Coordinates of C-alpha atoms in Angstrom, one line a residue:
X47 CA 96.4 93.1 128.6
X48 CA 97.0 95.7 125.8
X49 CA 98.6 94.6 122.5
X50 CA 101.9 95.7 123.5
X51 CA 102.0 93.9 126.6
X52 CA 102.1 90.5 124.6
X53 CA 105.7 91.1 124.1
X54 CA 106.4 92.9 127.2
X55 CA 108.6 90.5 128.7
X56 CA 109.7 88.9 125.7
X57 CA 113.1 88.9 124.1
X58 CA 113.5 89.4 120.8
X59 CA 116.2 88.6 118.2
X60 CA 116.5 90.8 115.4
X61 CA 118.5 88.8 112.4
X62 CA 120.0 91.5 110.1
X63 CA 121.2 95.1 110.7
X64 CA 120.8 96.5 107.2
X65 CA 118.0 99.2 106.4
X66 CA 115.0 97.3 107.7
X67 CA 117.0 95.4 110.7
X68 CA 118.6 98.5 112.1
X69 CA 115.6 100.2 112.2
X70 CA 113.3 97.7 113.8
X71 CA 115.7 97.0 116.5
X72 CA 116.2 100.6 117.4
X73 CA 112.5 101.1 117.5
X74 CA 111.9 98.1 119.4
X75 CA 114.4 98.9 122.0
X76 CA 112.9 102.6 122.3
X77 CA 109.7 100.9 122.8
X78 CA 111.2 99.2 125.9
X79 CA 111.4 95.9 124.3
X80 CA 114.1 93.4 124.9
X81 CA 116.2 93.1 121.6
X82 CA 119.2 91.3 120.9
X83 CA 120.9 91.4 117.3
X84 CA 122.0 88.3 115.3
X85 CA 124.9 88.8 113.0
X86 CA 128.0 87.1 111.8
X87 CA 131.0 87.9 113.7
X88 CA 133.5 90.4 112.9
X89 CA 131.6 92.3 110.0
X90 CA 130.6 96.1 109.8
X91 CA 127.2 95.4 111.0
X92 CA 128.5 93.8 113.8
X93 CA 130.6 96.3 114.8
X94 CA 127.8 99.2 114.3
X95 CA 125.4 97.4 116.2
X96 CA 127.4 97.0 118.9
X97 CA 128.2 100.3 119.1
X98 CA 124.8 101.5 119.2
X99 CA 124.6 99.6 122.3
X100 CA 122.7 96.3 121.2
X101 CA 123.8 92.8 122.7
X102 CA 125.0 91.2 119.7
X103 CA 125.4 87.5 118.7
X104 CA 125.7 84.8 116.2
X105 CA 122.2 84.0 114.9
X106 CA 122.1 80.5 116.7
X107 CA 123.1 81.7 120.1
X108 CA 120.7 84.9 119.6
X109 CA 118.0 82.6 118.4
X110 CA 118.4 79.9 121.4
X111 CA 117.0 82.3 124.1
X112 CA 114.3 84.4 122.0
X113 CA 110.7 84.3 122.1
X114 CA 110.3 85.9 118.9
X115 CA 112.7 85.9 115.9
X116 CA 112.5 88.4 113.3
X117 CA 114.1 87.4 110.1
X118 CA 115.4 90.8 108.2
X119 CA 118.2 89.4 105.9
X120 CA 118.0 89.4 102.1
X121 CA 115.5 86.8 100.7
X122 CA 118.1 84.4 99.2
X123 CA 120.3 84.3 102.8
X124 CA 117.2 83.2 104.5
X125 CA 117.0 79.4 103.6
X126 CA 120.3 78.3 104.9
X127 CA 120.0 80.7 107.9
X128 CA 116.5 79.0 108.8
X129 CA 118.4 75.8 108.3
X130 CA 121.4 76.2 110.1
X131 CA 120.9 78.8 113.1
X132 CA 117.1 78.6 113.0
X133 CA 115.2 75.5 113.0
X134 CA 117.8 73.6 115.6
X135 CA 117.7 76.5 118.1
X136 CA 114.1 78.1 118.2
X137 CA 112.2 76.7 121.3
X138 CA 108.6 75.4 120.9
X139 CA 106.0 78.2 121.1
X140 CA 108.4 80.9 120.0
X141 CA 107.3 83.2 117.1
X142 CA 109.4 83.5 113.7
X143 CA 108.7 86.7 112.0
X144 CA 109.1 87.8 108.6
X145 CA 109.1 91.4 106.5
X146 CA 108.4 89.5 103.4
X147 CA 106.4 86.3 103.2
X148 CA 108.6 85.0 99.8
X149 CA 110.6 82.0 101.1
X150 CA 107.6 80.8 103.1
X151 CA 105.1 81.3 100.4
X152 CA 107.5 79.7 97.9
X153 CA 108.2 76.8 100.4
X154 CA 112.0 77.3 100.5
X155 CA 111.3 77.6 104.3
X156 CA 108.8 75.3 105.9
X157 CA 108.9 76.4 109.7
X158 CA 108.7 73.6 112.3
X159 CA 104.8 72.9 113.4
X160 CA 105.6 74.1 116.9
X161 CA 106.3 77.5 116.2
X162 CA 104.3 80.5 115.2
X163 CA 104.7 82.2 112.2
X164 CA 103.8 85.6 111.2
X165 CA 104.7 88.7 109.0
X166 CA 104.9 92.8 109.8
X167 CA 105.7 94.5 106.4
X168 CA 105.9 98.2 107.0
X169 CA 105.2 100.0 103.6
X170 CA 108.5 102.0 103.8
X171 CA 112.1 102.0 103.8
X172 CA 114.1 101.4 107.1
X173 CA 115.2 105.0 107.2
X174 CA 111.3 106.2 106.9
X175 CA 110.4 103.9 109.7
X176 CA 113.1 105.0 112.0
X177 CA 112.5 108.6 111.4
X178 CA 108.5 108.5 111.5
X179 CA 108.9 106.4 114.9
X180 CA 111.4 109.6 116.1
X181 CA 109.2 112.2 115.3
X182 CA 106.1 110.3 117.1
X183 CA 104.5 108.7 114.1
X184 CA 105.1 105.6 112.3
X185 CA 104.6 103.8 109.1
X186 CA 101.6 101.6 108.0
X187 CA 102.5 98.1 108.3
X188 CA 100.8 94.8 106.8
X189 CA 100.6 91.8 109.3
X190 CA 99.5 88.3 108.6
X191 CA 99.6 85.1 110.6
X192 CA 100.9 82.0 108.4
X193 CA 101.2 79.4 111.5
X194 CA 99.3 80.0 115.2
X195 CA 100.4 77.4 117.8
X196 CA 100.2 79.4 120.4
X197 CA 97.0 80.9 120.0
X198 CA 98.6 84.4 120.4
X199 CA 100.4 84.7 116.8
X200 CA 98.2 87.7 115.9
X201 CA 98.4 89.5 119.1
X202 CA 102.6 88.9 118.6
X203 CA 102.2 90.4 115.0
X204 CA 100.6 93.2 116.5
X205 CA 102.4 93.8 119.3
X206 CA 105.5 93.7 117.2
X207 CA 104.1 96.3 114.6
X208 CA 103.2 98.5 117.5
X209 CA 107.0 98.5 118.9
X210 CA 108.2 99.6 115.4
X211 CA 106.0 102.2 115.6
X212 CA 103.2 100.8 112.9
X213 CA 100.2 101.0 115.2
X214 CA 100.8 104.8 115.4
X215 CA 99.7 104.5 111.6
X216 CA 97.6 101.6 110.3
X217 CA 97.8 98.3 110.4
X218 CA 96.1 96.0 107.5
X219 CA 95.7 92.2 107.7
X220 CA 96.6 90.2 104.6
X221 CA 98.1 86.9 104.3
X222 CA 101.4 85.5 103.1
X223 CA 100.4 84.7 99.8
X224 CA 98.9 88.2 98.9
X225 CA 101.6 89.8 100.4
X226 CA 104.5 88.3 98.4
X227 CA 102.6 88.2 95.0
X228 CA 101.6 91.9 95.2
X229 CA 104.9 93.1 96.2
X230 CA 106.6 91.1 93.7
X231 CA 104.3 92.1 91.1
X232 CA 104.6 95.8 92.0
X233 CA 108.5 96.0 91.8
X234 CA 108.1 94.1 88.3
X235 CA 105.3 95.6 86.3
X236 CA 104.9 99.1 87.9
X237 CA 108.0 100.5 90.4
X238 CA 111.2 98.6 89.3
X239 CA 110.6 96.9 86.0
X240 CA 107.9 98.8 84.4
X241 CA 109.2 102.6 85.6
X242 CA 112.6 102.1 84.5
X243 CA 111.7 100.1 81.1
X244 CA 109.4 103.1 80.4
X245 CA 112.1 105.9 81.2
X246 CA 114.7 104.1 78.8
X247 CA 112.5 103.6 76.1
X248 CA 111.5 107.1 76.2
X249 CA 115.0 108.4 76.2
X250 CA 115.8 106.0 73.5
X251 CA 112.6 107.4 71.3
X252 CA 114.0 111.1 71.6
X253 CA 117.6 110.7 71.2
X254 CA 117.1 108.6 67.9
X255 CA 114.9 111.1 67.0
X256 CA 117.7 113.8 67.3
X257 CA 117.3 115.4 70.4
X258 CA 120.0 115.9 72.7
X259 CA 120.6 113.2 75.3
X260 CA 120.9 115.9 78.2
X261 CA 117.5 117.3 77.3
X262 CA 116.0 113.6 76.9
X263 CA 117.4 112.5 80.1
X264 CA 115.9 115.7 82.0
X265 CA 112.4 115.0 80.4
X266 CA 112.1 111.3 80.9
X267 CA 114.1 110.8 83.8
X268 CA 114.7 113.8 86.1
X269 CA 111.6 115.0 86.0
X270 CA 109.9 111.8 86.8
X271 CA 110.4 112.3 90.8
X272 CA 108.0 115.6 90.6
X273 CA 105.5 113.6 89.3
X274 CA 105.9 110.4 91.5
X275 CA 106.0 112.7 94.5
X276 CA 102.5 114.3 93.7
X277 CA 101.6 110.7 93.3
X278 CA 102.7 109.9 96.4
X279 CA 101.4 113.0 98.4
X280 CA 98.0 112.8 97.0
X281 CA 97.2 110.5 94.3
X282 CA 96.0 111.2 90.5
X283 CA 94.1 114.0 92.3
X284 CA 97.0 115.8 93.4
X285 CA 99.1 115.5 90.4
X286 CA 96.6 116.6 88.2
X287 CA 95.7 119.6 90.1
X288 CA 99.6 120.6 90.1
X289 CA 100.5 119.9 86.1
X290 CA 99.4 122.6 83.4
X291 CA 96.0 121.5 81.3
X292 CA 98.1 121.0 78.1
X293 CA 100.2 118.1 80.5
X294 CA 96.7 116.8 81.6
X295 CA 95.4 116.6 77.8
X296 CA 98.3 114.7 76.9
X297 CA 98.0 112.6 79.6
X298 CA 94.3 111.5 79.0
X299 CA 95.0 111.3 75.1
X300 CA 98.7 110.0 74.6
X301 CA 98.8 107.8 78.1
X302 CA 96.4 105.1 76.9
X303 CA 98.2 105.0 73.7
X304 CA 101.6 103.8 75.6
X305 CA 100.4 101.8 78.0
X306 CA 97.5 100.3 76.6
X307 CA 95.3 97.1 77.0
X308 CA 97.9 94.7 75.5
X309 CA 100.7 95.9 78.1
X310 CA 97.6 94.9 80.8
X311 CA 97.6 91.8 79.3
X312 CA 101.4 91.7 79.4
X313 CA 100.9 92.6 83.2
X314 CA 98.7 89.7 83.8
X315 CA 101.3 87.5 82.3
X316 CA 104.1 88.8 84.8
X317 CA 101.2 88.2 87.8
X318 CA 100.6 84.4 86.4
X319 CA 104.4 83.9 86.5
X320 CA 104.5 84.9 90.2
X321 CA 101.4 83.5 91.1
X322 CA 102.2 79.8 89.9
X323 CA 105.6 79.9 90.9
X324 CA 107.5 80.4 87.7
X325 CA 109.3 83.6 88.6
X326 CA 110.3 82.3 91.9
X327 CA 111.7 78.9 90.6
X328 CA 113.8 81.2 88.1
X329 CA 115.1 83.2 90.6
X330 CA 116.4 80.8 93.0
X331 CA 117.8 78.7 89.9
X332 CA 119.8 81.8 88.8
X333 CA 120.8 82.9 92.5
X334 CA 122.1 79.3 93.1
X335 CA 124.1 79.2 89.6
X336 CA 125.7 82.3 90.6
X337 CA 123.6 85.0 89.1
X338 CA 125.3 84.9 85.5
X339 CA 122.1 86.5 83.8
X340 CA 121.6 88.7 86.6
X341 CA 124.8 90.1 86.4
X342 CA 124.6 90.5 82.6
X343 CA 121.6 92.2 83.0
X344 CA 122.6 94.7 85.4
X345 CA 125.7 95.7 83.8
X346 CA 123.6 96.5 80.6
X347 CA 121.4 98.8 82.7
X348 CA 124.7 100.6 83.9
X349 CA 126.3 101.1 80.3
X350 CA 123.2 102.4 79.1
X351 CA 123.7 105.9 77.3
X352 CA 120.9 107.3 80.0
X353 CA 123.5 106.5 82.7
X354 CA 126.3 107.8 81.0
X355 CA 124.5 111.1 80.3
X356 CA 122.9 111.0 83.9
X357 CA 125.8 110.9 85.8
X358 CA 127.4 113.9 84.2
X359 CA 124.3 116.2 84.7
X360 CA 123.9 114.9 88.3
X361 CA 127.3 115.9 89.2
X362 CA 126.0 119.6 88.1
X363 CA 123.0 119.2 90.9
X364 CA 124.8 119.3 94.0
X365 CA 121.3 119.4 95.8
X366 CA 121.0 115.6 94.9
X367 CA 123.8 115.0 97.3
X368 CA 123.3 117.5 100.1
X369 CA 126.5 117.6 102.5
X370 CA 128.6 115.9 100.3
X371 CA 131.2 117.6 98.0
X372 CA 130.1 118.5 94.3
X373 CA 132.5 116.6 91.7
X374 CA 135.0 118.8 89.7
X375 CA 132.8 120.4 86.5
X376 CA 133.7 118.8 83.2
X377 CA 132.2 119.6 80.0
X378 CA 129.2 117.9 78.8
X379 CA 129.6 115.7 75.7
X380 CA 126.9 114.4 73.6
X381 CA 126.1 110.6 74.2
X382 CA 124.5 108.4 72.0

């Protein structure tokens, strides 16, 4: 039996039809696997999945006959989804699959002990997972086994990863703890929290020194994509190959002045909060309270002058939204 044969006769229920859910469902179906999509009836996702040829059912019904259930809904929705639709209906010996280990690792979901529990996490957004599959390639995937009741949990995880195209690229074994904690750290310290704060503080530094906000925006936000793309394509080596010697020298002597050992110590504090559950407890409490701080902090970011000037500048760059009509031009006004 090859890895793909493991799910050859299985029914797979994909719960959720957002970025990842849609990509997984389409790729699995195109790999010859039997897929049903589980959604709340009547919503736009229900209509889209139905229009794209899937059998669509309410989550509880989708789970009832499935051999593998892929939970691809937002993190904070998953505990109630498990309690109400999955736990009462999943059959013994079936597999429960997650794309992120948050709820299992932090005990918001405690799976029944008569099922397999696995993780398959593509290292790319759903659109990329789908696009790479369609051209005969795949996106690398992490995979993990949390609970192996059947004795075949790892084979099921690998077969699912193959079904969405991951086996064409690379499968990397991990565990729920490692995937969850590194994912949260990356988001908070570097990718979302770290990068956005670095950009904002750079913008503020230039504007407060008297430079035009439009120029500050280009220098610290717009051009960041050029560097990130080089990182993405070939790491530090490629970035250094494509920037000037002046930029390289500035990198070497000024980068460590901004992001120094004290920054690393604060990163370690962020990691500690993730590891000991502080972040998870705070986030769960925030969600249950109706997201008051989340909404306030998000609005503060949206109201920042870098967003005001950025919206005007992006309106002059139609290539950013290819195929969309460019807004009417308006005079740029100094912000800040």
